[in-house]
């Protein structure tokens, strides 16, 4: 409902999601909360990068696969070595997932963990950087090649530093919030 209200009142033409759409990495969280139906029903382009809470293990891609099924969603990094450039008006937008971390990761040395994906992105876009570069992890977005604006999430507080914006959101739009305690092993049995 909040997304619908914002889109309608502000006449938003696209949504850029910097990740952590669910909390513990299970698409079932989004299904139970109606998130995917809500995104589709808005009808505007919805650009998505995966956050660390959007997967339950390092190589988990189930949420990316689910988001890819929604017609108005563009997953900006659908695979480790794959990037999608989205066009919104005259702007080009590309981004990276938080591939190196996942729900339950040790949350240590995040900048070092982001280095491989940043290097892939920068090599891919060296000759034609996007206008907006998006990542979940600020340590990644601050190092992405771009000609305009960088966006990040993850930090749960808003920050603006020149053309680098960190989007301060709460982790997990699913039925489990960031401060809820539930054993991860038990989540799959709930659904």
mmCIF file with all atom_site columns, N, CA and C in Angstrom, residues 108-157:
data_model
loop_
_atom_site.group_PDB
_atom_site.id
_atom_site.type_symbol
_atom_site.label_atom_id
_atom_site.label_alt_id
_atom_site.label_comp_id
_atom_site.label_asym_id
_atom_site.label_entity_id
_atom_site.label_seq_id
_atom_site.pdbx_PDB_ins_code
_atom_site.Cartn_x
_atom_site.Cartn_y
_atom_site.Cartn_z
_atom_site.occupancy
_atom_site.B_iso_or_equiv
_atom_site.pdbx_formal_charge
_atom_site.auth_seq_id
_atom_site.auth_comp_id
_atom_site.auth_asym_id
_atom_site.auth_atom_id
_atom_site.pdbx_PDB_model_num
ATOM 1   N N  . UNK A 1 108 ? 31.807 -9.371 7.942   1.00 0.00 ? 108 UNK A N  1
ATOM 2   C CA . UNK A 1 108 ? 33.169 -8.869 8.131   1.00 0.00 ? 108 UNK A CA 1
ATOM 3   C C  . UNK A 1 108 ? 33.822 -8.628 6.768   1.00 0.00 ? 108 UNK A C  1
ATOM 4   N N  . UNK A 1 109 ? 34.686 -7.628 6.701   1.00 0.00 ? 109 UNK A N  1
ATOM 5   C CA . UNK A 1 109 ? 35.462 -7.329 5.488   1.00 0.00 ? 109 UNK A CA 1
ATOM 6   C C  . UNK A 1 109 ? 34.580 -7.170 4.248   1.00 0.00 ? 109 UNK A C  1
ATOM 7   N N  . UNK A 1 110 ? 33.484 -6.438 4.404   1.00 0.00 ? 110 UNK A N  1
ATOM 8   C CA . UNK A 1 110 ? 32.527 -6.296 3.305   1.00 0.00 ? 110 UNK A CA 1
ATOM 9   C C  . UNK A 1 110 ? 33.131 -5.659 2.060   1.00 0.00 ? 110 UNK A C  1
ATOM 10  N N  . UNK A 1 111 ? 33.991 -4.665 2.225   1.00 0.00 ? 111 UNK A N  1
ATOM 11  C CA . UNK A 1 111 ? 34.606 -4.026 1.059   1.00 0.00 ? 111 UNK A CA 1
ATOM 12  C C  . UNK A 1 111 ? 35.419 -5.042 0.257   1.00 0.00 ? 111 UNK A C  1
ATOM 13  N N  . UNK A 1 112 ? 36.171 -5.894 0.931   1.00 0.00 ? 112 UNK A N  1
ATOM 14  C CA . UNK A 1 112 ? 36.965 -6.910 0.249   1.00 0.00 ? 112 UNK A CA 1
ATOM 15  C C  . UNK A 1 112 ? 36.061 -7.928 -0.448  1.00 0.00 ? 112 UNK A C  1
ATOM 16  N N  . UNK A 1 113 ? 34.946 -8.269 0.180   1.00 0.00 ? 113 UNK A N  1
ATOM 17  C CA . UNK A 1 113 ? 34.015 -9.232 -0.419  1.00 0.00 ? 113 UNK A CA 1
ATOM 18  C C  . UNK A 1 113 ? 33.361 -8.680 -1.681  1.00 0.00 ? 113 UNK A C  1
ATOM 19  N N  . UNK A 1 114 ? 33.226 -7.364 -1.770  1.00 0.00 ? 114 UNK A N  1
ATOM 20  C CA . UNK A 1 114 ? 32.575 -6.747 -2.921  1.00 0.00 ? 114 UNK A CA 1
ATOM 21  C C  . UNK A 1 114 ? 33.522 -6.536 -4.096  1.00 0.00 ? 114 UNK A C  1
ATOM 22  N N  . UNK A 1 115 ? 34.810 -6.613 -3.854  1.00 0.00 ? 115 UNK A N  1
ATOM 23  C CA . UNK A 1 115 ? 35.804 -6.292 -4.878  1.00 0.00 ? 115 UNK A CA 1
ATOM 24  C C  . UNK A 1 115 ? 35.626 -7.084 -6.180  1.00 0.00 ? 115 UNK A C  1
ATOM 25  N N  . UNK A 1 116 ? 35.421 -8.410 -6.152  1.00 0.00 ? 116 UNK A N  1
ATOM 26  C CA . UNK A 1 116 ? 35.278 -9.145 -7.420  1.00 0.00 ? 116 UNK A CA 1
ATOM 27  C C  . UNK A 1 116 ? 34.102 -8.666 -8.280  1.00 0.00 ? 116 UNK A C  1
ATOM 28  N N  . UNK A 1 117 ? 32.962 -8.395 -7.674  1.00 0.00 ? 117 UNK A N  1
ATOM 29  C CA . UNK A 1 117 ? 31.808 -7.974 -8.457  1.00 0.00 ? 117 UNK A CA 1
ATOM 30  C C  . UNK A 1 117 ? 31.997 -6.540 -8.966  1.00 0.00 ? 117 UNK A C  1
ATOM 31  N N  . UNK A 1 118 ? 32.640 -5.704 -8.178  1.00 0.00 ? 118 UNK A N  1
ATOM 32  C CA . UNK A 1 118 ? 32.933 -4.333 -8.620  1.00 0.00 ? 118 UNK A CA 1
ATOM 33  C C  . UNK A 1 118 ? 33.868 -4.366 -9.825  1.00 0.00 ? 118 UNK A C  1
ATOM 34  N N  . UNK A 1 119 ? 34.894 -5.209 -9.764  1.00 0.00 ? 119 UNK A N  1
ATOM 35  C CA . UNK A 1 119 ? 35.828 -5.316 -10.888 1.00 0.00 ? 119 UNK A CA 1
ATOM 36  C C  . UNK A 1 119 ? 35.130 -5.802 -12.151 1.00 0.00 ? 119 UNK A C  1
ATOM 37  N N  . UNK A 1 120 ? 34.215 -6.791 -12.033 1.00 0.00 ? 120 UNK A N  1
ATOM 38  C CA . UNK A 1 120 ? 33.452 -7.278 -13.193 1.00 0.00 ? 120 UNK A CA 1
ATOM 39  C C  . UNK A 1 120 ? 32.607 -6.153 -13.792 1.00 0.00 ? 120 UNK A C  1
ATOM 40  N N  . UNK A 1 121 ? 31.909 -5.442 -12.920 1.00 0.00 ? 121 UNK A N  1
ATOM 41  C CA . UNK A 1 121 ? 31.041 -4.341 -13.363 1.00 0.00 ? 121 UNK A CA 1
ATOM 42  C C  . UNK A 1 121 ? 31.876 -3.277 -14.069 1.00 0.00 ? 121 UNK A C  1
ATOM 43  N N  . UNK A 1 122 ? 32.956 -2.842 -13.445 1.00 0.00 ? 122 UNK A N  1
ATOM 44  C CA . UNK A 1 122 ? 33.772 -1.770 -14.015 1.00 0.00 ? 122 UNK A CA 1
ATOM 45  C C  . UNK A 1 122 ? 34.399 -2.172 -15.340 1.00 0.00 ? 122 UNK A C  1
ATOM 46  N N  . UNK A 1 123 ? 34.797 -3.425 -15.466 1.00 0.00 ? 123 UNK A N  1
ATOM 47  C CA . UNK A 1 123 ? 35.343 -3.910 -16.735 1.00 0.00 ? 123 UNK A CA 1
ATOM 48  C C  . UNK A 1 123 ? 34.256 -3.924 -17.809 1.00 0.00 ? 123 UNK A C  1
ATOM 49  N N  . UNK A 1 124 ? 33.069 -4.391 -17.435 1.00 0.00 ? 124 UNK A N  1
ATOM 50  C CA . UNK A 1 124 ? 31.954 -4.459 -18.377 1.00 0.00 ? 124 UNK A CA 1
ATOM 51  C C  . UNK A 1 124 ? 31.560 -3.077 -18.890 1.00 0.00 ? 124 UNK A C  1
ATOM 52  N N  . UNK A 1 125 ? 31.555 -2.092 -18.011 1.00 0.00 ? 125 UNK A N  1
ATOM 53  C CA . UNK A 1 125 ? 31.063 -0.762 -18.378 1.00 0.00 ? 125 UNK A CA 1
ATOM 54  C C  . UNK A 1 125 ? 32.171 0.272  -18.568 1.00 0.00 ? 125 UNK A C  1
ATOM 55  N N  . UNK A 1 126 ? 33.400 -0.183 -18.729 1.00 0.00 ? 126 UNK A N  1
ATOM 56  C CA . UNK A 1 126 ? 34.534 0.743  -18.850 1.00 0.00 ? 126 UNK A CA 1
ATOM 57  C C  . UNK A 1 126 ? 34.359 1.742  -19.987 1.00 0.00 ? 126 UNK A C  1
ATOM 58  N N  . UNK A 1 127 ? 33.818 1.297  -21.116 1.00 0.00 ? 127 UNK A N  1
ATOM 59  C CA . UNK A 1 127 ? 33.677 2.180  -22.276 1.00 0.00 ? 127 UNK A CA 1
ATOM 60  C C  . UNK A 1 127 ? 32.367 2.947  -22.326 1.00 0.00 ? 127 UNK A C  1
ATOM 61  N N  . UNK A 1 128 ? 31.394 2.522  -21.538 1.00 0.00 ? 128 UNK A N  1
ATOM 62  C CA . UNK A 1 128 ? 30.103 3.210  -21.534 1.00 0.00 ? 128 UNK A CA 1
ATOM 63  C C  . UNK A 1 128 ? 29.445 3.064  -20.158 1.00 0.00 ? 128 UNK A C  1
ATOM 64  N N  . UNK A 1 129 ? 29.908 3.869  -19.196 1.00 0.00 ? 129 UNK A N  1
ATOM 65  C CA . UNK A 1 129 ? 29.359 3.785  -17.840 1.00 0.00 ? 129 UNK A CA 1
ATOM 66  C C  . UNK A 1 129 ? 27.881 4.191  -17.811 1.00 0.00 ? 129 UNK A C  1
ATOM 67  N N  . UNK A 1 130 ? 27.102 3.580  -16.908 1.00 0.00 ? 130 UNK A N  1
ATOM 68  C CA . UNK A 1 130 ? 25.696 3.967  -16.789 1.00 0.00 ? 130 UNK A CA 1
ATOM 69  C C  . UNK A 1 130 ? 25.578 5.336  -16.108 1.00 0.00 ? 130 UNK A C  1
ATOM 70  N N  . UNK A 1 131 ? 24.437 5.970  -16.297 1.00 0.00 ? 131 UNK A N  1
ATOM 71  C CA . UNK A 1 131 ? 24.157 7.236  -15.610 1.00 0.00 ? 131 UNK A CA 1
ATOM 72  C C  . UNK A 1 131 ? 23.959 7.016  -14.117 1.00 0.00 ? 131 UNK A C  1
ATOM 73  N N  . UNK A 1 132 ? 23.340 5.873  -13.776 1.00 0.00 ? 132 UNK A N  1
ATOM 74  C CA . UNK A 1 132 ? 23.103 5.520  -12.376 1.00 0.00 ? 132 UNK A CA 1
ATOM 75  C C  . UNK A 1 132 ? 23.647 4.113  -12.151 1.00 0.00 ? 132 UNK A C  1
ATOM 76  N N  . UNK A 1 133 ? 24.507 3.978  -11.152 1.00 0.00 ? 133 UNK A N  1
ATOM 77  C CA . UNK A 1 133 ? 25.061 2.683  -10.769 1.00 0.00 ? 133 UNK A CA 1
ATOM 78  C C  . UNK A 1 133 ? 24.481 2.314  -9.406  1.00 0.00 ? 133 UNK A C  1
ATOM 79  N N  . UNK A 1 134 ? 23.955 1.094  -9.295  1.00 0.00 ? 134 UNK A N  1
ATOM 80  C CA . UNK A 1 134 ? 23.220 0.664  -8.109  1.00 0.00 ? 134 UNK A CA 1
ATOM 81  C C  . UNK A 1 134 ? 23.874 -0.578 -7.513  1.00 0.00 ? 134 UNK A C  1
ATOM 82  N N  . UNK A 1 135 ? 23.960 -0.608 -6.189  1.00 0.00 ? 135 UNK A N  1
ATOM 83  C CA . UNK A 1 135 ? 24.342 -1.839 -5.502  1.00 0.00 ? 135 UNK A CA 1
ATOM 84  C C  . UNK A 1 135 ? 23.644 -1.862 -4.153  1.00 0.00 ? 135 UNK A C  1
ATOM 85  N N  . UNK A 1 136 ? 23.657 -3.001 -3.526  1.00 0.00 ? 136 UNK A N  1
ATOM 86  C CA . UNK A 1 136 ? 23.120 -3.084 -2.175  1.00 0.00 ? 136 UNK A CA 1
ATOM 87  C C  . UNK A 1 136 ? 24.151 -2.579 -1.176  1.00 0.00 ? 136 UNK A C  1
ATOM 88  N N  . UNK A 1 137 ? 25.352 -2.996 -1.345  1.00 0.00 ? 137 UNK A N  1
ATOM 89  C CA . UNK A 1 137 ? 26.427 -2.723 -0.394  1.00 0.00 ? 137 UNK A CA 1
ATOM 90  C C  . UNK A 1 137 ? 27.115 -1.397 -0.717  1.00 0.00 ? 137 UNK A C  1
ATOM 91  N N  . UNK A 1 138 ? 27.123 -0.430 0.205   1.00 0.00 ? 138 UNK A N  1
ATOM 92  C CA . UNK A 1 138 ? 27.799 0.848  -0.045  1.00 0.00 ? 138 UNK A CA 1
ATOM 93  C C  . UNK A 1 138 ? 29.275 0.697  -0.409  1.00 0.00 ? 138 UNK A C  1
ATOM 94  N N  . UNK A 1 139 ? 29.947 -0.306 0.142   1.00 0.00 ? 139 UNK A N  1
ATOM 95  C CA . UNK A 1 139 ? 31.353 -0.527 -0.203  1.00 0.00 ? 139 UNK A CA 1
ATOM 96  C C  . UNK A 1 139 ? 31.523 -0.854 -1.679  1.00 0.00 ? 139 UNK A C  1
ATOM 97  N N  . UNK A 1 140 ? 30.496 -1.411 -2.290  1.00 0.00 ? 140 UNK A N  1
ATOM 98  C CA . UNK A 1 140 ? 30.538 -1.681 -3.730  1.00 0.00 ? 140 UNK A CA 1
ATOM 99  C C  . UNK A 1 140 ? 30.152 -0.438 -4.515  1.00 0.00 ? 140 UNK A C  1
ATOM 100 N N  . UNK A 1 141 ? 29.031 0.174  -4.162  1.00 0.00 ? 141 UNK A N  1
ATOM 101 C CA . UNK A 1 141 ? 28.536 1.287  -4.985  1.00 0.00 ? 141 UNK A CA 1
ATOM 102 C C  . UNK A 1 141 ? 29.495 2.461  -5.021  1.00 0.00 ? 141 UNK A C  1
ATOM 103 N N  . UNK A 1 142 ? 30.222 2.692  -3.949  1.00 0.00 ? 142 UNK A N  1
ATOM 104 C CA . UNK A 1 142 ? 31.147 3.825  -3.949  1.00 0.00 ? 142 UNK A CA 1
ATOM 105 C C  . UNK A 1 142 ? 32.334 3.594  -4.880  1.00 0.00 ? 142 UNK A C  1
ATOM 106 N N  . UNK A 1 143 ? 32.518 2.364  -5.370  1.00 0.00 ? 143 UNK A N  1
ATOM 107 C CA . UNK A 1 143 ? 33.619 2.053  -6.278  1.00 0.00 ? 143 UNK A CA 1
ATOM 108 C C  . UNK A 1 143 ? 33.167 1.693  -7.688  1.00 0.00 ? 143 UNK A C  1
ATOM 109 N N  . UNK A 1 144 ? 31.861 1.761  -7.966  1.00 0.00 ? 144 UNK A N  1
ATOM 110 C CA . UNK A 1 144 ? 31.363 1.440  -9.297  1.00 0.00 ? 144 UNK A CA 1
ATOM 111 C C  . UNK A 1 144 ? 31.604 2.598  -10.251 1.00 0.00 ? 144 UNK A C  1
ATOM 112 N N  . UNK A 1 145 ? 32.010 2.260  -11.457 1.00 0.00 ? 145 UNK A N  1
ATOM 113 C CA . UNK A 1 145 ? 32.199 3.273  -12.484 1.00 0.00 ? 145 UNK A CA 1
ATOM 114 C C  . UNK A 1 145 ? 30.822 3.808  -12.889 1.00 0.00 ? 145 UNK A C  1
ATOM 115 N N  . UNK A 1 146 ? 30.706 5.110  -12.960 1.00 0.00 ? 146 UNK A N  1
ATOM 116 C CA . UNK A 1 146 ? 29.454 5.717  -13.430 1.00 0.00 ? 146 UNK A CA 1
ATOM 117 C C  . UNK A 1 146 ? 29.735 7.149  -13.823 1.00 0.00 ? 146 UNK A C  1
ATOM 118 N N  . UNK A 1 147 ? 28.806 7.743  -14.530 1.00 0.00 ? 147 UNK A N  1
ATOM 119 C CA . UNK A 1 147 ? 28.978 9.128  -14.947 1.00 0.00 ? 147 UNK A CA 1
ATOM 120 C C  . UNK A 1 147 ? 28.036 10.066 -14.216 1.00 0.00 ? 147 UNK A C  1
ATOM 121 N N  . UNK A 1 148 ? 27.309 9.541  -13.247 1.00 0.00 ? 148 UNK A N  1
ATOM 122 C CA . UNK A 1 148 ? 26.351 10.389 -12.565 1.00 0.00 ? 148 UNK A CA 1
ATOM 123 C C  . UNK A 1 148 ? 26.175 10.056 -11.106 1.00 0.00 ? 148 UNK A C  1
ATOM 124 N N  . UNK A 1 149 ? 25.273 9.161  -10.816 1.00 0.00 ? 149 UNK A N  1
ATOM 125 C CA . UNK A 1 149 ? 24.802 8.912  -9.472  1.00 0.00 ? 149 UNK A CA 1
ATOM 126 C C  . UNK A 1 149 ? 25.040 7.460  -9.082  1.00 0.00 ? 149 UNK A C  1
ATOM 127 N N  . UNK A 1 150 ? 25.418 7.215  -7.820  1.00 0.00 ? 150 UNK A N  1
ATOM 128 C CA . UNK A 1 150 ? 25.468 5.848  -7.307  1.00 0.00 ? 150 UNK A CA 1
ATOM 129 C C  . UNK A 1 150 ? 24.476 5.718  -6.165  1.00 0.00 ? 150 UNK A C  1
ATOM 130 N N  . UNK A 1 151 ? 23.796 4.583  -6.127  1.00 0.00 ? 151 UNK A N  1
ATOM 131 C CA . UNK A 1 151 ? 22.808 4.288  -5.086  1.00 0.00 ? 151 UNK A CA 1
ATOM 132 C C  . UNK A 1 151 ? 23.199 3.006  -4.366  1.00 0.00 ? 151 UNK A C  1
ATOM 133 N N  . UNK A 1 152 ? 22.964 2.983  -3.060  1.00 0.00 ? 152 UNK A N  1
ATOM 134 C CA . UNK A 1 152 ? 23.218 1.783  -2.265  1.00 0.00 ? 152 UNK A CA 1
ATOM 135 C C  . UNK A 1 152 ? 22.137 1.648  -1.200  1.00 0.00 ? 152 UNK A C  1
ATOM 136 N N  . UNK A 1 153 ? 22.067 0.500  -0.600  1.00 0.00 ? 153 UNK A N  1
ATOM 137 C CA . UNK A 1 153 ? 21.153 0.237  0.509   1.00 0.00 ? 153 UNK A CA 1
ATOM 138 C C  . UNK A 1 153 ? 21.948 -0.247 1.703   1.00 0.00 ? 153 UNK A C  1
ATOM 139 N N  . UNK A 1 154 ? 21.461 -1.238 2.368   1.00 0.00 ? 154 UNK A N  1
ATOM 140 C CA . UNK A 1 154 ? 22.130 -2.015 3.411   1.00 0.00 ? 154 UNK A CA 1
ATOM 141 C C  . UNK A 1 154 ? 22.322 -1.315 4.752   1.00 0.00 ? 154 UNK A C  1
ATOM 142 N N  . UNK A 1 155 ? 22.605 -0.050 4.801   1.00 0.00 ? 155 UNK A N  1
ATOM 143 C CA . UNK A 1 155 ? 23.068 0.569  6.039   1.00 0.00 ? 155 UNK A CA 1
ATOM 144 C C  . UNK A 1 155 ? 21.955 0.947  7.015   1.00 0.00 ? 155 UNK A C  1
ATOM 145 N N  . UNK A 1 156 ? 20.701 0.918  6.620   1.00 0.00 ? 156 UNK A N  1
ATOM 146 C CA . UNK A 1 156 ? 19.563 1.221  7.483   1.00 0.00 ? 156 UNK A CA 1
ATOM 147 C C  . UNK A 1 156 ? 19.574 2.666  7.977   1.00 0.00 ? 156 UNK A C  1
ATOM 148 N N  . UNK A 1 157 ? 20.251 3.513  7.239   1.00 0.00 ? 157 UNK A N  1
ATOM 149 C CA . UNK A 1 157 ? 20.217 4.952  7.510   1.00 0.00 ? 157 UNK A CA 1
ATOM 150 C C  . UNK A 1 157 ? 20.506 5.673  6.197   1.00 0.00 ? 157 UNK A C  1
#
